[in-house]
Amino acid sequence: MSLPSLAELEKVGGAPVLARLDLNVPVRDGEVLDDTRLVAALPTLRWLTERAEVVAACSHLGKAKGAPDPAYSLAPVAAALESALGRPVRFVPDCLDPANDAGPGSLLLLENLRFHPGEKANDPEFAARLTEPYSHYVNDAFGTAHRAHASVEAAARSYPRGRKAAGFLMEREVAALDRVVEEPEQPFVAVVGGAKVSTKTAPLEALVGRVSSLLIGGGMANTFFLAQGLEVGRSLVEEEMVGTARSVLAAAAKRGIEFVLPIDVVIADAIDNPKRVDVVASDAIPADMMVVDIGPEARARYREVLSAARTVFWNGPMGVFEVADFAAGTLAVAKALAASPAFTVVGGGESVMAVRQAGVIGDIDHVSTGGGASLQFITGESMPAIAALES
Ligand code: ADP
Ligand code: MG
């Protein structure tokens, strides 16, 4: 089954539409700090408001625990949406409020879905109450597509085909990630970094079966060093993941793929206010130091592999890039992706920040709005929200 598109919606003209968006933006003191996700939702919202009778946009925000919490209110997002769209947005303080008096042409923003416990529980009764006023349903929230929550799973399942669709962002995300998952043009190179092996075990195992080269960086490289019998001093490691790291290494060797760990590393005596910073070969990490970035030789090697790639997927920074002195490896990878002739996809909250910081976001073919969702997508596992739209 294929993902139903907006163009396939039947009789959407003059209809009331529920639009599940990912408006989970960072908010502080009533101000939206980063409007990336909000901007990404605009094309679908514009398309809908030009056609539908009433559009009710809905989303979760933050870690609300199944009850109203002003810290996670979407009210500031309504104001930001209003200025981004240049039209009034009526904020509805409870997502289950049917708002029967909304006049034709209204755009509503419903309060945080997670103020109700039924959202995370994928409760069909909650989904039925949420969807009841709307004849059509659109899901553009790729960032939550890997979760079986009521507004994206049970709600989507309750509409027949012709009455539900993926929005433009969802479509774009799926098309880009499909190009990486289904017969990617070779050489397919994946760069995986970030803090831990444990949060990325399934993607690592899946990628080993598909890539021609896997480049590793970040804190997770330390666990692979341990698996190879090297010492990592006071570096961040996951002792309990050494067995997993060994089996990933064995799978890579068996398939004959190029599995590349940084040949050299930047080390420091501390992350905050370091007094000593140095570059050493990865087999010479002193006991009292910690790895904070990939070294210059590793950067050159990664650049070379990336320049010859035809498809690239990157998730996870190469070092503690939040500290300027430890950002060189991550920025080098960002620039190498931008310069590569390959089809390039970046996913992951911190990786996307790094691409922006490097000033090359416009040179990446696809920057995913969903960190966890893009990682689950590339494992090839079913995505509950996508399966429900296709049902
Ligand atoms: P993403 O959000 O892109 O998926 P992660 O959340 O997995 O990435 O990891 C990002 C974090 O990993 C960053 O905050 C970074 O500081 C941290 N990190 C990277 N390399 C190291 C390292 N060598 N030691 C400790 N932390 C690291
Ligand atoms: Mg992260």
GROMACS .gro file of C-alpha atoms and ligand atoms in nm:
model
  419
    1MET     CA    1   0.000   0.000   0.000
    2SER     CA    2   0.124   0.348  -0.071
    3LEU     CA    3   0.097   0.657   0.140
    4PRO     CA    4  -0.223   0.849   0.046
    5SER     CA    5  -0.142   1.206  -0.060
    6LEU     CA    6  -0.338   1.528  -0.010
    7ALA     CA    7  -0.443   1.521  -0.376
    8GLU     CA    8  -0.623   1.192  -0.311
    9LEU     CA    9  -0.854   1.342  -0.047
   10GLU     CA   10  -1.214   1.321  -0.165
   11LYS     CA   11  -1.460   1.607  -0.111
   12VAL     CA   12  -1.217   1.804   0.105
   13GLY     CA   13  -1.362   2.132  -0.026
   14GLY     CA   14  -1.576   2.275   0.251
   15ALA     CA   15  -1.501   1.986   0.489
   16PRO     CA   16  -1.385   2.000   0.851
   17VAL     CA   17  -1.031   1.857   0.866
   18LEU     CA   18  -0.819   1.740   1.159
   19ALA     CA   19  -0.450   1.803   1.085
   20ARG     CA   20  -0.201   1.622   1.310
   21LEU     CA   21   0.120   1.828   1.293
   22ASP     CA   22   0.452   1.816   1.472
   23LEU     CA   23   0.449   2.150   1.653
   24ASN     CA   24   0.666   2.017   1.934
   25VAL     CA   25   0.890   2.324   1.930
   26PRO     CA   26   1.109   2.447   2.217
   27VAL     CA   27   0.920   2.713   2.415
   28ARG     CA   28   1.058   2.931   2.697
   29ASP     CA   29   0.869   3.204   2.883
   30GLY     CA   30   0.595   3.198   2.620
   31GLU     CA   31   0.840   3.239   2.329
   32VAL     CA   32   0.906   2.986   2.052
   33LEU     CA   33   1.287   2.946   2.050
   34ASP     CA   34   1.322   2.750   1.727
   35ASP     CA   35   1.046   2.752   1.465
   36THR     CA   36   1.194   2.488   1.230
   37ARG     CA   37   0.912   2.239   1.283
   38LEU     CA   38   0.647   2.509   1.267
   39VAL     CA   39   0.782   2.636   0.934
   40ALA     CA   40   0.799   2.277   0.803
   41ALA     CA   41   0.424   2.236   0.871
   42LEU     CA   42   0.319   2.552   0.680
   43PRO     CA   43   0.285   2.414   0.324
   44THR     CA   44   0.030   2.154   0.435
   45LEU     CA   45  -0.156   2.405   0.653
   46ARG     CA   46  -0.176   2.653   0.366
   47TRP     CA   47  -0.302   2.384   0.126
   48LEU     CA   48  -0.571   2.283   0.373
   49THR     CA   49  -0.685   2.632   0.472
   50GLU     CA   50  -0.733   2.719   0.103
   51ARG     CA   51  -0.980   2.433   0.067
   52ALA     CA   52  -1.133   2.306   0.389
   53GLU     CA   53  -1.421   2.457   0.581
   54VAL     CA   54  -1.245   2.434   0.915
   55VAL     CA   55  -0.892   2.317   0.984
   56ALA     CA   56  -0.817   2.197   1.336
   57ALA     CA   57  -0.443   2.163   1.382
   58CYS     CA   58  -0.324   1.946   1.672
   59SER     CA   59   0.009   1.838   1.819
   60HIS     CA   60   0.183   1.730   2.134
   61LEU     CA   61   0.441   1.952   2.301
   62GLY     CA   62   0.709   1.845   2.547
   63LYS     CA   63   0.678   1.582   2.812
   64ALA     CA   64   0.324   1.652   2.935
   65LYS     CA   65   0.210   1.368   3.161
   66GLY     CA   66  -0.153   1.307   3.065
   67ALA     CA   67  -0.287   1.615   3.246
   68PRO     CA   68  -0.294   1.990   3.172
   69ASP     CA   69   0.039   2.160   3.247
   70PRO     CA   70   0.082   2.528   3.156
   71ALA     CA   71   0.455   2.472   3.095
   72TYR     CA   72   0.361   2.264   2.790
   73SER     CA   73   0.076   2.473   2.654
   74LEU     CA   74   0.057   2.523   2.277
   75ALA     CA   75  -0.082   2.877   2.328
   76PRO     CA   76   0.254   3.044   2.242
   77VAL     CA   77   0.267   2.829   1.928
   78ALA     CA   78  -0.075   2.963   1.820
   79ALA     CA   79   0.067   3.315   1.831
   80ALA     CA   80   0.376   3.208   1.632
   81LEU     CA   81   0.157   3.029   1.375
   82GLU     CA   82  -0.058   3.338   1.340
   83SER     CA   83   0.239   3.555   1.249
   84ALA     CA   84   0.393   3.290   1.022
   85LEU     CA   85   0.068   3.247   0.827
   86GLY     CA   86  -0.051   3.608   0.847
   87ARG     CA   87  -0.402   3.499   0.946
   88PRO     CA   88  -0.591   3.449   1.270
   89VAL     CA   89  -0.550   3.123   1.457
   90ARG     CA   90  -0.807   3.041   1.719
   91PHE     CA   91  -0.657   2.858   2.014
   92VAL     CA   92  -0.881   2.585   2.162
   93PRO     CA   93  -0.785   2.521   2.526
   94ASP     CA   94  -0.883   2.151   2.521
   95CYS     CA   95  -0.826   1.925   2.221
   96LEU     CA   96  -1.157   1.747   2.290
   97ASP     CA   97  -1.356   2.073   2.281
   98PRO     CA   98  -1.560   2.037   1.962
   99ALA     CA   99  -1.562   2.416   1.899
  100ASN     CA  100  -1.895   2.395   1.716
  101ASP     CA  101  -1.916   2.769   1.672
  102ALA     CA  102  -1.602   2.791   1.457
  103GLY     CA  103  -1.710   2.978   1.145
  104PRO     CA  104  -1.621   2.881   0.787
  105GLY     CA  105  -1.257   2.942   0.706
  106SER     CA  106  -1.145   2.906   1.067
  107LEU     CA  107  -0.805   2.775   1.156
  108LEU     CA  108  -0.796   2.626   1.505
  109LEU     CA  109  -0.502   2.509   1.708
  110LEU     CA  110  -0.604   2.251   1.967
  111GLU     CA  111  -0.427   2.240   2.302
  112ASN     CA  112  -0.155   1.977   2.368
  113LEU     CA  113  -0.282   1.625   2.293
  114ARG     CA  114  -0.073   1.486   2.579
  115PHE     CA  115  -0.285   1.672   2.833
  116HIS     CA  116  -0.506   1.361   2.799
  117PRO     CA  117  -0.369   1.019   2.902
  118GLY     CA  118  -0.547   0.859   2.605
  119GLU     CA  119  -0.299   1.010   2.360
  120LYS     CA  120   0.009   0.811   2.461
  121ALA     CA  121  -0.206   0.508   2.549
  122ASN     CA  122  -0.336   0.495   2.188
  123ASP     CA  123  -0.682   0.481   2.344
  124PRO     CA  124  -0.947   0.428   2.071
  125GLU     CA  125  -1.210   0.608   2.279
  126PHE     CA  126  -0.989   0.918   2.304
  127ALA     CA  127  -0.920   0.895   1.930
  128ALA     CA  128  -1.294   0.870   1.858
  129ARG     CA  129  -1.368   1.183   2.063
  130LEU     CA  130  -1.077   1.369   1.903
  131THR     CA  131  -1.179   1.287   1.546
  132GLU     CA  132  -1.558   1.303   1.587
  133PRO     CA  133  -1.608   1.662   1.455
  134TYR     CA  134  -1.391   1.610   1.146
  135SER     CA  135  -1.476   1.426   0.825
  136HIS     CA  136  -1.114   1.423   0.702
  137TYR     CA  137  -0.777   1.357   0.860
  138VAL     CA  138  -0.424   1.462   0.761
  139ASN     CA  139  -0.103   1.356   0.931
  140ASP     CA  140   0.206   1.567   0.868
  141ALA     CA  141   0.382   1.483   1.197
  142PHE     CA  142   0.675   1.274   1.076
  143GLY     CA  143   0.855   1.332   1.408
  144THR     CA  144   0.597   1.112   1.587
  145ALA     CA  145   0.545   0.859   1.308
  146HIS     CA  146   0.738   0.590   1.499
  147ARG     CA  147   0.503   0.606   1.799
  148ALA     CA  148   0.168   0.428   1.828
  149HIS     CA  149  -0.012   0.722   1.988
  150ALA     CA  150  -0.386   0.787   1.948
  151SER     CA  151  -0.367   1.099   1.728
  152VAL     CA  152  -0.140   0.927   1.476
  153GLU     CA  153  -0.237   0.559   1.502
  154ALA     CA  154  -0.593   0.494   1.626
  155ALA     CA  155  -0.716   0.821   1.473
  156ALA     CA  156  -0.565   0.747   1.130
  157ARG     CA  157  -0.704   0.393   1.133
  158SER     CA  158  -1.056   0.522   1.202
  159TYR     CA  159  -1.075   0.704   0.865
  160PRO     CA  160  -1.132   0.521   0.535
  161ARG     CA  161  -0.907   0.580   0.236
  162GLY     CA  162  -1.010   0.894   0.052
  163ARG     CA  163  -1.067   1.064   0.386
  164LYS     CA  164  -0.710   1.054   0.516
  165ALA     CA  165  -0.376   1.164   0.381
  166ALA     CA  166  -0.012   1.227   0.458
  167GLY     CA  167   0.083   1.594   0.443
  168PHE     CA  168   0.362   1.734   0.227
  169LEU     CA  169   0.627   1.707   0.500
  170MET     CA  170   0.542   1.345   0.579
  171GLU     CA  171   0.556   1.267   0.207
  172ARG     CA  172   0.894   1.438   0.164
  173GLU     CA  173   1.045   1.264   0.469
  174VAL     CA  174   0.925   0.922   0.356
  175ALA     CA  175   1.045   0.975  -0.003
  176ALA     CA  176   1.394   1.085   0.110
  177LEU     CA  177   1.434   0.806   0.364
  178ASP     CA  178   1.300   0.546   0.118
  179ARG     CA  179   1.585   0.644  -0.112
  180VAL     CA  180   1.824   0.551   0.170
  181VAL     CA  181   1.647   0.232   0.277
  182GLU     CA  182   1.535   0.077  -0.050
  183GLU     CA  183   1.821  -0.002  -0.286
  184PRO     CA  184   2.032   0.306  -0.210
  185GLU     CA  185   2.270   0.405  -0.486
  186GLN     CA  186   2.614   0.264  -0.395
  187PRO     CA  187   2.853   0.347  -0.246
  188PHE     CA  188   2.612   0.404   0.043
  189VAL     CA  189   2.800   0.550   0.339
  190ALA     CA  190   2.651   0.594   0.687
  191VAL     CA  191   2.808   0.813   0.952
  192VAL     CA  192   2.688   0.729   1.301
  193GLY     CA  193   2.794   0.914   1.614
  194GLY     CA  194   2.640   1.064   1.923
  195ALA     CA  195   2.671   0.964   2.281
  196LYS     CA  196   2.574   0.598   2.304
  197VAL     CA  197   2.558   0.264   2.126
  198SER     CA  198   2.255   0.166   2.334
  199THR     CA  199   2.022   0.425   2.175
  200LYS     CA  200   2.126   0.325   1.821
  201THR     CA  201   2.178  -0.052   1.831
  202ALA     CA  202   1.899  -0.142   1.587
  203PRO     CA  203   1.999   0.121   1.328
  204LEU     CA  204   2.366   0.013   1.352
  205GLU     CA  205   2.270  -0.351   1.299
  206ALA     CA  206   2.044  -0.261   1.005
  207LEU     CA  207   2.302  -0.032   0.842
  208VAL     CA  208   2.576  -0.296   0.858
  209GLY     CA  209   2.364  -0.500   0.617
  210ARG     CA  210   2.318  -0.220   0.364
  211VAL     CA  211   2.613   0.019   0.354
  212SER     CA  212   2.945  -0.011   0.180
  213SER     CA  213   3.112   0.197   0.454
  214LEU     CA  214   3.011   0.275   0.811
  215LEU     CA  215   3.199   0.564   0.974
  216ILE     CA  216   3.177   0.581   1.354
  217GLY     CA  217   3.239   0.880   1.580
  218GLY     CA  218   3.124   1.040   1.903
  219GLY     CA  219   3.105   0.875   2.243
  220MET     CA  220   2.985   0.549   2.088
  221ALA     CA  221   3.326   0.501   1.922
  222ASN     CA  222   3.471   0.447   2.271
  223THR     CA  223   3.259   0.138   2.325
  224PHE     CA  224   3.385   0.002   1.990
  225PHE     CA  225   3.744   0.079   2.100
  226LEU     CA  226   3.682  -0.128   2.415
  227ALA     CA  227   3.540  -0.409   2.201
  228GLN     CA  228   3.869  -0.408   2.008
  229GLY     CA  229   4.070  -0.429   2.330
  230LEU     CA  230   4.185  -0.065   2.333
  231GLU     CA  231   4.188   0.150   2.646
  232VAL     CA  232   3.976   0.465   2.661
  233GLY     CA  233   4.081   0.628   2.988
  234ARG     CA  234   3.802   0.831   3.148
  235SER     CA  235   3.596   0.853   2.826
  236LEU     CA  236   3.221   0.803   2.817
  237VAL     CA  237   3.167   0.429   2.760
  238GLU     CA  238   2.895   0.169   2.796
  239GLU     CA  239   3.062  -0.143   2.935
  240GLU     CA  240   2.735  -0.334   2.902
  241MET     CA  241   2.727  -0.264   2.527
  242VAL     CA  242   3.071  -0.407   2.450
  243GLY     CA  243   2.913  -0.740   2.350
  244THR     CA  244   2.677  -0.562   2.110
  245ALA     CA  245   2.967  -0.363   1.967
  246ARG     CA  246   3.160  -0.689   1.912
  247SER     CA  247   2.871  -0.846   1.724
  248VAL     CA  248   2.831  -0.536   1.504
  249LEU     CA  249   3.206  -0.553   1.428
  250ALA     CA  250   3.174  -0.924   1.347
  251ALA     CA  251   2.874  -0.865   1.119
  252ALA     CA  252   3.066  -0.590   0.936
  253ALA     CA  253   3.368  -0.819   0.889
  254LYS     CA  254   3.150  -1.104   0.765
  255ARG     CA  255   2.982  -0.883   0.506
  256GLY     CA  256   3.311  -0.730   0.404
  257ILE     CA  257   3.197  -0.372   0.456
  258GLU     CA  258   3.439  -0.097   0.550
  259PHE     CA  259   3.386  -0.031   0.923
  260VAL     CA  260   3.583   0.279   1.015
  261LEU     CA  261   3.666   0.391   1.367
  262PRO     CA  262   3.860   0.715   1.414
  263ILE     CA  263   4.232   0.646   1.378
  264ASP     CA  264   4.309   0.944   1.602
  265VAL     CA  265   4.113   1.137   1.862
  266VAL     CA  266   4.103   1.469   2.044
  267ILE     CA  267   4.138   1.412   2.418
  268ALA     CA  268   4.089   1.641   2.716
  269ASP     CA  269   4.114   1.621   3.094
  270ALA     CA  270   3.762   1.762   3.129
  271ILE     CA  271   3.472   1.873   2.911
  272ASP     CA  272   3.409   2.198   3.104
  273ASN     CA  273   3.712   2.426   3.142
  274PRO     CA  274   3.970   2.172   3.023
  275LYS     CA  275   4.332   2.246   3.123
  276ARG     CA  276   4.487   1.990   2.889
  277VAL     CA  277   4.373   1.915   2.532
  278ASP     CA  278   4.570   1.694   2.294
  279VAL     CA  279   4.550   1.472   1.984
  280VAL     CA  280   4.661   1.110   2.009
  281ALA     CA  281   4.635   0.787   1.811
  282SER     CA  282   4.332   0.587   1.923
  283ASP     CA  283   4.556   0.312   2.064
  284ALA     CA  284   4.736   0.560   2.289
  285ILE     CA  285   4.462   0.719   2.497
  286PRO     CA  286   4.605   0.806   2.841
  287ALA     CA  287   4.428   0.669   3.150
  288ASP     CA  288   4.355   1.016   3.293
  289MET     CA  289   4.207   1.171   2.975
  290MET     CA  290   3.879   1.142   2.784
  291VAL     CA  291   3.794   1.133   2.414
  292VAL     CA  292   3.600   1.445   2.307
  293ASP     CA  293   3.624   1.445   1.924
  294ILE     CA  294   3.767   1.260   1.625
  295GLY     CA  295   4.119   1.367   1.532
  296PRO     CA  296   4.250   1.544   1.217
  297GLU     CA  297   4.358   1.222   1.042
  298ALA     CA  298   4.019   1.067   1.100
  299ARG     CA  299   3.852   1.381   0.964
  300ALA     CA  300   4.061   1.361   0.646
  301ARG     CA  301   3.975   0.994   0.602
  302TYR     CA  302   3.601   1.050   0.658
  303ARG     CA  303   3.609   1.339   0.410
  304GLU     CA  304   3.766   1.112   0.151
  305VAL     CA  305   3.511   0.832   0.197
  306LEU     CA  306   3.223   1.082   0.186
  307SER     CA  307   3.349   1.248  -0.132
  308ALA     CA  308   3.325   0.913  -0.315
  309ALA     CA  309   2.978   0.825  -0.182
  310ARG     CA  310   2.654   0.825  -0.386
  311THR     CA  311   2.420   0.801  -0.084
  312VAL     CA  312   2.491   0.925   0.269
  313PHE     CA  313   2.296   0.898   0.592
  314TRP     CA  314   2.431   1.082   0.895
  315ASN     CA  315   2.309   1.060   1.254
  316GLY     CA  316   2.497   1.174   1.563
  317PRO     CA  317   2.781   1.423   1.619
  318MET     CA  318   3.147   1.314   1.608
  319GLY     CA  319   3.231   1.479   1.938
  320VAL     CA  320   3.113   1.711   2.213
  321PHE     CA  321   3.044   1.974   1.947
  322GLU     CA  322   2.858   2.199   2.193
  323VAL     CA  323   3.208   2.300   2.314
  324ALA     CA  324   3.377   2.502   2.038
  325ASP     CA  325   3.718   2.337   2.089
  326PHE     CA  326   3.564   1.991   2.039
  327ALA     CA  327   3.347   2.072   1.736
  328ALA     CA  328   3.600   2.036   1.452
  329GLY     CA  329   3.520   1.671   1.374
  330THR     CA  330   3.144   1.727   1.362
  331LEU     CA  331   3.176   2.042   1.151
  332ALA     CA  332   3.417   1.863   0.914
  333VAL     CA  333   3.163   1.585   0.859
  334ALA     CA  334   2.884   1.841   0.803
  335LYS     CA  335   3.095   2.020   0.541
  336ALA     CA  336   3.200   1.693   0.377
  337LEU     CA  337   2.834   1.595   0.336
  338ALA     CA  338   2.754   1.936   0.189
  339ALA     CA  339   3.041   1.904  -0.061
  340SER     CA  340   2.968   1.542  -0.154
  341PRO     CA  341   2.790   1.471  -0.485
  342ALA     CA  342   2.593   1.202  -0.298
  343PHE     CA  343   2.224   1.213  -0.205
  344THR     CA  344   2.263   1.324   0.158
  345VAL     CA  345   2.023   1.277   0.447
  346VAL     CA  346   2.077   1.403   0.803
  347GLY     CA  347   1.860   1.296   1.099
  348GLY     CA  348   1.889   1.353   1.473
  349GLY     CA  349   1.835   1.660   1.688
  350GLU     CA  350   2.201   1.733   1.759
  351SER     CA  351   2.321   1.641   1.408
  352VAL     CA  352   2.074   1.885   1.253
  353MET     CA  353   2.196   2.156   1.492
  354ALA     CA  354   2.552   2.083   1.381
  355VAL     CA  355   2.463   2.113   1.012
  356ARG     CA  356   2.302   2.447   1.084
  357GLN     CA  357   2.601   2.558   1.293
  358ALA     CA  358   2.834   2.466   1.004
  359GLY     CA  359   2.625   2.693   0.778
  360VAL     CA  360   2.563   2.417   0.523
  361ILE     CA  361   2.200   2.324   0.588
  362GLY     CA  362   2.104   2.439   0.236
  363ASP     CA  363   2.354   2.198   0.080
  364ILE     CA  364   2.208   1.884   0.240
  365ASP     CA  365   1.946   1.708   0.027
  366HIS     CA  366   1.721   1.616   0.316
  367VAL     CA  367   1.732   1.734   0.676
  368SER     CA  368   1.487   1.525   0.873
  369THR     CA  369   1.257   1.689   1.127
  370GLY     CA  370   1.237   1.359   1.319
  371GLY     CA  371   1.543   1.226   1.501
  372GLY     CA  372   1.396   0.912   1.656
  373ALA     CA  373   1.157   0.865   1.365
  374SER     CA  374   1.429   0.878   1.099
  375LEU     CA  375   1.643   0.631   1.298
  376GLN     CA  376   1.355   0.387   1.327
  377PHE     CA  377   1.272   0.434   0.958
  378ILE     CA  378   1.620   0.332   0.847
  379THR     CA  379   1.603   0.012   1.051
  380GLY     CA  380   1.325  -0.090   0.811
  381GLU     CA  381   1.084  -0.151   1.101
  382SER     CA  382   0.719  -0.063   1.047
  383MET     CA  383   0.620   0.291   1.149
  384PRO     CA  384   0.282   0.281   1.329
  385ALA     CA  385   0.157   0.617   1.197
  386ILE     CA  386   0.253   0.537   0.839
  387ALA     CA  387   0.099   0.189   0.855
  388ALA     CA  388  -0.224   0.341   0.990
  389LEU     CA  389  -0.239   0.598   0.707
  390GLU     CA  390  -0.185   0.322   0.453
  391SER     CA  391  -0.449   0.093   0.607
  392ADP     P1  392   2.154   1.307   1.772
  392ADP     O1  393   2.061   1.396   1.849
  392ADP     O2  394   2.211   1.378   1.652
  392ADP     O3  395   2.091   1.175   1.737
  392ADP     P2  396   2.276   1.202   2.010
  392ADP     O4  397   2.163   1.256   2.089
  392ADP     O5  398   2.288   1.056   1.995
  392ADP     O6  399   2.278   1.272   1.864
  392ADP     O7  400   2.414   1.248   2.075
  392ADP     C1  401   2.448   1.383   2.086
  392ADP     C2  402   2.537   1.406   2.203
  392ADP     O8  403   2.650   1.320   2.205
  392ADP     C3  404   2.590   1.545   2.199
  392ADP     O9  405   2.526   1.620   2.300
  392ADP     C4  406   2.740   1.530   2.224
  392ADP    O10  407   2.791   1.620   2.320
  392ADP     C5  408   2.751   1.388   2.274
  392ADP     N1  409   2.885   1.333   2.243
  392ADP     C6  410   2.941   1.319   2.122
  392ADP     N2  411   3.066   1.271   2.134
  392ADP     C7  412   3.090   1.254   2.264
  392ADP     C8  413   3.202   1.207   2.340
  392ADP     N3  414   3.315   1.168   2.280
  392ADP     N4  415   3.191   1.203   2.474
  392ADP     C9  416   3.077   1.243   2.533
  392ADP     N5  417   2.968   1.287   2.469
  392ADP    C10  418   2.974   1.293   2.336
  393MG      MG  419   1.995   1.385   2.058
   0.00000   0.00000   0.00000
